[in-house]
XYZ file of C-alpha atoms in Angstrom:
430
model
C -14.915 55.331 44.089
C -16.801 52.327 42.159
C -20.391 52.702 41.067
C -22.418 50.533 42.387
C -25.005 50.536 39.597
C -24.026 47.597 37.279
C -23.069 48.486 33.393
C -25.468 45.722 31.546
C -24.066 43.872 28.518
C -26.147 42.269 25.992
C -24.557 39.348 23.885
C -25.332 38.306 20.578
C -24.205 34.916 20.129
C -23.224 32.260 22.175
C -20.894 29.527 20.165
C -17.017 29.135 20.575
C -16.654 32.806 21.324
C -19.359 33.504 23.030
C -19.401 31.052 25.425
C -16.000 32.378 26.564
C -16.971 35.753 26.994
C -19.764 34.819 29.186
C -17.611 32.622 31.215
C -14.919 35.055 31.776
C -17.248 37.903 33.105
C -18.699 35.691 35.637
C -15.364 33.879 36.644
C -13.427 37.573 36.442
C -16.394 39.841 37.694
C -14.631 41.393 40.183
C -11.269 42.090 38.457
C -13.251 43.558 35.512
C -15.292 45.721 38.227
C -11.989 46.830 39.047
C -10.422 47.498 36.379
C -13.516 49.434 35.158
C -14.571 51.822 37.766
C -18.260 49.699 38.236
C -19.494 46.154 37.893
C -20.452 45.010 35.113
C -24.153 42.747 34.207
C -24.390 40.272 31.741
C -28.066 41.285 31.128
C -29.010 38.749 28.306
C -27.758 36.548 25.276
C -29.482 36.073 22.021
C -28.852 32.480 20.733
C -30.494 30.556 17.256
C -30.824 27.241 20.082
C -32.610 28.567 22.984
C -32.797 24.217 24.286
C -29.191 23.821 24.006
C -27.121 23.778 27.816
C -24.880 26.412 28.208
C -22.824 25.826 31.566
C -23.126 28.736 33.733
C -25.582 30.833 31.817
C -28.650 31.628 33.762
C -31.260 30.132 31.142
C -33.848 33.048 32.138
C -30.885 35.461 29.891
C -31.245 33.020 26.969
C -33.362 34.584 24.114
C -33.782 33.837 20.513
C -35.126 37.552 20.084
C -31.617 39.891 19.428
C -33.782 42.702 17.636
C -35.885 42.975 21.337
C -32.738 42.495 23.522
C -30.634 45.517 21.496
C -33.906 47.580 21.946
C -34.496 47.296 25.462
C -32.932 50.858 26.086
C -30.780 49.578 28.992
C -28.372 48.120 27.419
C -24.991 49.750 27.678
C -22.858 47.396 25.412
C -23.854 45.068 22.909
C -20.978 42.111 22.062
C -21.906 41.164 18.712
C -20.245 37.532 17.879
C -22.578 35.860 15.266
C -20.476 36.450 12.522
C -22.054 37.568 8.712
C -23.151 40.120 7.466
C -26.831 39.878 8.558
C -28.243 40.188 10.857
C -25.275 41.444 12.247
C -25.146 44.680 10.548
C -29.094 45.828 11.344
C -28.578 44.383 14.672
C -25.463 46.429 15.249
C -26.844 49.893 13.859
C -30.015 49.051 16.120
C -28.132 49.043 19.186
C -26.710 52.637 18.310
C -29.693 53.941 17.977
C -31.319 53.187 21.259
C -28.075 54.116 22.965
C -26.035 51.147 23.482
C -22.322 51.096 22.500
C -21.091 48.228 20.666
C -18.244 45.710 20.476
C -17.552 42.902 17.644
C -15.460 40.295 16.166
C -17.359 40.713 12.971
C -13.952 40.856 9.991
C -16.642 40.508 7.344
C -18.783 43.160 8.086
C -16.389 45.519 8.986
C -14.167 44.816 6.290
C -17.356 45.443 4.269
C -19.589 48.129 5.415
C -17.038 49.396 8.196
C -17.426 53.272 7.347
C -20.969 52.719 7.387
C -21.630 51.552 11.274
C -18.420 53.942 12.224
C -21.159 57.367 10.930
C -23.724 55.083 12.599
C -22.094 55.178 15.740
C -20.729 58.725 15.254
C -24.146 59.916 14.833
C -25.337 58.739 18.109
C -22.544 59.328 20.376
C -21.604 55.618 20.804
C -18.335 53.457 20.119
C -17.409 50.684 17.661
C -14.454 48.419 19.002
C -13.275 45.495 17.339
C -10.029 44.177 18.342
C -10.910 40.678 18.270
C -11.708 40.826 14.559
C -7.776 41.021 13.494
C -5.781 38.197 14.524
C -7.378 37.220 17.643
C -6.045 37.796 21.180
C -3.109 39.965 19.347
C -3.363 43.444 20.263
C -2.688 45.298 16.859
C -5.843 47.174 16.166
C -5.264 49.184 19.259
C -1.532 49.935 18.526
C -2.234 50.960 15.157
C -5.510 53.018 15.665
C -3.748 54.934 19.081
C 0.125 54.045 19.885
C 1.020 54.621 16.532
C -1.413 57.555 15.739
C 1.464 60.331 16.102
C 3.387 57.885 13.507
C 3.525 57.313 9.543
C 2.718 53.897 9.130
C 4.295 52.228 5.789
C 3.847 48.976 5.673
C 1.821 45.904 7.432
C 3.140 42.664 6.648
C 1.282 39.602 8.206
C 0.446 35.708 9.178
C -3.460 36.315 10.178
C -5.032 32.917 9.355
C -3.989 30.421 11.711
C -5.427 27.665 9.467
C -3.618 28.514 6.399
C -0.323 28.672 8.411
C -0.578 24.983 10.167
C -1.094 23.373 6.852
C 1.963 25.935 4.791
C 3.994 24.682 8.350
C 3.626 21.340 7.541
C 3.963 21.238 3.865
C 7.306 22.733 5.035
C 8.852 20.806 7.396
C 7.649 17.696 6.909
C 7.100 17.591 3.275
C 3.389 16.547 2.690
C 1.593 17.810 -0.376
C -1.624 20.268 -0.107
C -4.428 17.928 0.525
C -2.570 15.585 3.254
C -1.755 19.013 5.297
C -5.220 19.834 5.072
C -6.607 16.476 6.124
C -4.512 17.039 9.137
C -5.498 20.147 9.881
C -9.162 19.592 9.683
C -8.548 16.129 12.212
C -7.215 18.547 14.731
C -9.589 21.093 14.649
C -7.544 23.582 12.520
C -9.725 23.847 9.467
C -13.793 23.299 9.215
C -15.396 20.955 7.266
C -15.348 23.567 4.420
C -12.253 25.786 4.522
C -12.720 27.918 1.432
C -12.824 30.661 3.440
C -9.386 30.126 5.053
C -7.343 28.224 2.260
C -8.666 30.573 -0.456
C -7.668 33.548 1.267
C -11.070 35.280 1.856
C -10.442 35.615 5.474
C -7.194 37.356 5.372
C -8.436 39.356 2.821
C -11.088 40.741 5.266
C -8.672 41.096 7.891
C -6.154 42.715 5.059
C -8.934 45.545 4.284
C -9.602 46.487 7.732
C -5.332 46.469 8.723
C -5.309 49.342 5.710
C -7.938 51.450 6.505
C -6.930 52.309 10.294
C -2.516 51.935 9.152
C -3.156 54.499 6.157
C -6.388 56.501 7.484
C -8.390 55.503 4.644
C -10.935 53.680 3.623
C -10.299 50.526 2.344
C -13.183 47.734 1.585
C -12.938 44.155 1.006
C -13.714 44.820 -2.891
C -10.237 46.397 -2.608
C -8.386 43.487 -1.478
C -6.440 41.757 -4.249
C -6.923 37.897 -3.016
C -5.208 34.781 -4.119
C -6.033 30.878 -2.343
C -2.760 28.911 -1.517
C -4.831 25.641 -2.690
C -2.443 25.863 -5.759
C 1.255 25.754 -3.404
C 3.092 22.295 -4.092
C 5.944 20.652 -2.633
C 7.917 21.235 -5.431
C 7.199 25.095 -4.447
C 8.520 24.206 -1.228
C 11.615 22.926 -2.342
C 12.488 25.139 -4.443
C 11.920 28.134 -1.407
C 14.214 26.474 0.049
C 17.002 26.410 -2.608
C 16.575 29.888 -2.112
C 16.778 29.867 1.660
C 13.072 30.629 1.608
C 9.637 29.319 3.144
C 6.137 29.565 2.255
C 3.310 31.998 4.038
C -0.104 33.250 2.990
C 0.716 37.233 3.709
C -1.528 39.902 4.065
C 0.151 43.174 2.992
C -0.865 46.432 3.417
C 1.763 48.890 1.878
C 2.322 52.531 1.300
C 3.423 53.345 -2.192
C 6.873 54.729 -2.696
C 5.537 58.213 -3.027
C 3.160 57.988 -0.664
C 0.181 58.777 -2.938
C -1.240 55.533 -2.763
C -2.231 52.592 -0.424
C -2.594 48.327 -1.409
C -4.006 45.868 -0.094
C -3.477 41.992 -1.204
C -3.568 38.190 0.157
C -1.291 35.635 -1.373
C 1.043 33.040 -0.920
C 4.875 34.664 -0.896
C 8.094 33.055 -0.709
C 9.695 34.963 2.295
C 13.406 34.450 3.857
C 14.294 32.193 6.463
C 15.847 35.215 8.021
C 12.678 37.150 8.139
C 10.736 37.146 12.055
C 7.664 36.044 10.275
C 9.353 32.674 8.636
C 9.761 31.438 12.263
C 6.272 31.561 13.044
C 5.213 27.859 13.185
C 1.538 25.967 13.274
C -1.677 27.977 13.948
C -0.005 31.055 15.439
C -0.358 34.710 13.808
C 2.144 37.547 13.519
C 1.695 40.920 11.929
C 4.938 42.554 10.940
C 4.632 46.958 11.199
C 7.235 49.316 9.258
C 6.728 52.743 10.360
C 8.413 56.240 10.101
C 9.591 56.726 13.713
C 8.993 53.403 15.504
C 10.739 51.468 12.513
C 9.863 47.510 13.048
C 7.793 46.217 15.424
C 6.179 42.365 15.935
C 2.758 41.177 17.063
C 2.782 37.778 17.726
C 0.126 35.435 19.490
C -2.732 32.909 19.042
C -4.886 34.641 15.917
C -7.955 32.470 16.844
C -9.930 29.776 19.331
C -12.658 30.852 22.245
C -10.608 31.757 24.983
C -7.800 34.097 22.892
C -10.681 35.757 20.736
C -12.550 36.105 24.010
C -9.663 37.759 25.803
C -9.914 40.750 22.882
C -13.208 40.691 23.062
C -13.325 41.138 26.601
C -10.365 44.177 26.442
C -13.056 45.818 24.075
C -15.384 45.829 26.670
C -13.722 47.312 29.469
C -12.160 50.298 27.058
C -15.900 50.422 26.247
C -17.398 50.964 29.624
C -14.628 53.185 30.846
C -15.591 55.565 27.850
C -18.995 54.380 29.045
C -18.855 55.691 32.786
C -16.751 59.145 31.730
C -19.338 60.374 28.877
C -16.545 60.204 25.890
C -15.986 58.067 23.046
C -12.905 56.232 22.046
C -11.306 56.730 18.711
C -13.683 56.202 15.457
C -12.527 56.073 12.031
C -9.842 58.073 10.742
C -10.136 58.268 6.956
C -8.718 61.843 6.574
C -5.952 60.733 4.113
C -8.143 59.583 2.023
C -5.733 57.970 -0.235
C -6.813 55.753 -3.462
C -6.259 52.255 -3.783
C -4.267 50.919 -6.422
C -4.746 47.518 -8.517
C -2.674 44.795 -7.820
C -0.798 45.707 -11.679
C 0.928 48.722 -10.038
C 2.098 46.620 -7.084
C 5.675 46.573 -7.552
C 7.715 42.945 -6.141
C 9.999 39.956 -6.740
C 9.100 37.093 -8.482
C 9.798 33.058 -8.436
C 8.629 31.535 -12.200
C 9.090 28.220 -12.375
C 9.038 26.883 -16.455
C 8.858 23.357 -18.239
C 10.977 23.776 -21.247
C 12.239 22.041 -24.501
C 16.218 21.056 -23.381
C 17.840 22.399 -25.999
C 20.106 24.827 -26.630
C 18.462 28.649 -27.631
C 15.744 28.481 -24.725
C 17.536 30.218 -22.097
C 17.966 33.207 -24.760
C 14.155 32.990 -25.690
C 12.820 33.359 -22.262
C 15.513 35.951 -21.318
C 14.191 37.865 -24.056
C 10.898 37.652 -23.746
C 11.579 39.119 -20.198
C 14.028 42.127 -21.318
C 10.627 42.734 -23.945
C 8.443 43.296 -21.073
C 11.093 45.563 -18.809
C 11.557 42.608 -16.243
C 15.186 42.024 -14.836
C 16.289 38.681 -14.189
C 18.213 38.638 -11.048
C 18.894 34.637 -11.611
C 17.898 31.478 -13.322
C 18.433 27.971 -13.079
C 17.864 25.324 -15.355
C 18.191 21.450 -15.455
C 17.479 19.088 -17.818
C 16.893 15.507 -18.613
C 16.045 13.021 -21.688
C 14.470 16.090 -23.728
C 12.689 18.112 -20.627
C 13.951 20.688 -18.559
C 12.514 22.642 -15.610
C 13.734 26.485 -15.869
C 13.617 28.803 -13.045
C 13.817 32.463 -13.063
C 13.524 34.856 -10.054
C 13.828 38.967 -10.931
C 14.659 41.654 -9.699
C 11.164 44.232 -8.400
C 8.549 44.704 -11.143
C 5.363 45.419 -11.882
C 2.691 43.086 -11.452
C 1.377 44.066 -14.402
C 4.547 43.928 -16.627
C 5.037 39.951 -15.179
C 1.809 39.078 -16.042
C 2.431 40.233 -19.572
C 5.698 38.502 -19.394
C 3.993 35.115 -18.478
C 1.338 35.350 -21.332
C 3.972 35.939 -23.864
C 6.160 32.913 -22.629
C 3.301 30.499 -22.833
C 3.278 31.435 -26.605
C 6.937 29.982 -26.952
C 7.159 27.128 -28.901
C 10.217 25.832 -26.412
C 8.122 26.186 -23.206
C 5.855 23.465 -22.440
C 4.108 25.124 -19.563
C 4.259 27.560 -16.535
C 4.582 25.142 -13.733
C 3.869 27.539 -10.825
C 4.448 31.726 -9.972
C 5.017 32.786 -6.633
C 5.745 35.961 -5.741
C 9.316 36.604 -3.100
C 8.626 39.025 -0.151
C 10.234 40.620 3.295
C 13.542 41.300 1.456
């Protein structure tokens, strides 16, 4: 039997996402009444432009005063899409304590202070969902945090910047350098004006932290993130992936060490094989590759951002949320029981592409293959070619240390016979 009493829904920011939330609980009111158990009240909006038109938004909702609207004590879900870390955060913890549950897209914040608003919201009884702030309309959070909860979770291997993946796709397959593939992604609407936070891999690395900390039930902050741009990825990288029947993609991994003691976390560009499900995936999508004890490889693949796909996470949030809501439970919080430290990104262990401008003469190959049997790092191949004095040397090894390649690299830059380290790219999904 449906209540008739309406579940009120306060939401904090109206923009891309917003805008699309609002829309779809008018347009889908009664299939969301449905699907809930009671209808469901879109009972005000906080906004920064109170003047600006927003089609089909009743402008008596509109209110530049969030603090009042998350106090108003009938509020029974706050959608928090402004983004940042403040206001966000006190806005967020506010609505806990005067009894509203609370659903955000908010990767930054969580990724930053999520252990923080999960005791917030423990304390009081409420839930935290946040779907939409990993890879857009994708449903992974979910899997992970329940369908995979009676599972050992190993690995997450992912595309979760939609931006960074048009321009690495086009670099790719139609050979442009960095900055043309960028000037074509910001003409389309792929990248913003500034798109530090995309090409320079802060935005996976958000995403990256908060993949770890609900895949390895621990806590895992941005801080923890090792994070590398792909401003730096050339053509000539390209071409020489593909000697090795490779492609391009800024990853986000999240691994389980070998003996399970300890958890990783990194962003950075990663030659992967051609053969791998995630070299396929082409233009703005995202995919998040899972390796797990029982279910053994699964694939989430969708849009990772825009209004309407964020919007459609944002809005399967909110019906978990008032379901929990209109029973008197809760839905899962944080599970940080393993507890498990983080290691630096010198004990991550992985294959590596080194690409060297050397004297051509005869004695260099020897040189660099010693410097690299010095430092404990097996070559698994190397190729070398040469012209009028100049040759371009390139090595890929077997798994090593970060650490022990990094030492590696410093020592061959003190070679008389090499000229410079052209580029380093690490080889993954082997």
């Amino acid at each position: 039997m449906m209540r008739t009493r309406p579940l009120k829904v306060a939401l904090l920011g109206c923009g891309v996402v917003g805008s699309e939330v609002a829309r779809i609980m008018t347009t889908h009111a009664d299939d969301l009444a449905a699907r809930i158990g009671a209808p469901v009240e879109l009972a005000g909006v906080a906004v920064r432009r109170p003047d600006k038109v927003r089609e089909g938004i009743d402008p008596a909702l509109v209110t530049t005063d969030a603090t009042a609207l998350v106090k108003r004590g009938d509020i029974d879900v706050v959608v928090e899409v402004i983004g940042g870390i403040e206001p966000a955060r006190t806005l967020i913890t506010t609505a806990f304590a005067h009894g509203a549950s609370v659903v955000s897209a908010n990767k930054a914040l969580l990724a930053q202070d999520g252990a923080a608003l999960h005791a917030v919201a423990e304390e009081h009884g409420k839930d935290l969902y946040y779907e939409a702030a990993v890879a857009g309309a994708i449903p992974l959070i979910r899997p992970l945090r329940e369908s995979l909860a009676g599972d050992k979770v190993n690995r997450v291997l992912g595309i979760v910047n939609g931006t960074t993946n048009f321009i690495l796709d086009a670099m790719d397959s139609t050979g442009a350098g960095y900055q043309e593939a960028l000037d074509e992604a910001t003409a389309l609407g792929y990248a913003e004006a500034d798109p530090t936070a995309d090409v320079e891999g802060f935005d996976a690395a958000a995403k990256a932290a908060i993949l770890a900390g609900i895949a390895f039930h621990t806590r895992v902050r941005l801080d923890d993130v090792y994070r590398e741009g792909m401003t730096e990825v050339t053509a000539a990288d390209f071409a020489s992936a593909k000697e090795m029947g490779c492609t391009i993609k800024l990853l986000a991994i999240c691994e389980r060490a070998a003996d399970g003691g300890s958890v990783t976390a990194r962003v950075h560009p990663a030659m992967i094989p051609l053969t791998h499900p995630l070299a396929s995936v082409r233009g703005a999508y995202n995919a998040v590759f899972v390796e797990s004890d029982a279910a053994g490889q699964l694939m989430f693949y969708g849009p990772g951002a825009g209004g309407s796909p964020t919007a459609s996470a944002v809005l399967g949030d909110l019906v978990a949320v008032c379901r929990n809501r209109l029973s008197n439970a809760t839905g899962p919080g944080e599970s940080a029981y393993a507890a498990l430290p983080v290691s630096s990104m010198g004990e991550v262990v992985t294959r590596y592409h080194i690409s060297l401008d050397v004297a051509d003469k005869p004695g260099v190959l020897a040189q660099v293959a010693t410097v690299f049997a010095e430092h404990g790092v097996s070559i698994d191949t190397v190729r070398q070619q040469g012209k009028d004095g100049e040759a371009s040397l390139v090595v890929v090894t077997h798994r090593a240390f970060d650490a022990a390649l990094t030492g590696t690299v410093e020592a061959l830059r003190k070679l008389d016979t090499v000229r410079g380290v052209a580029s380093i790219m690490r080889v993954e999904g082997e």
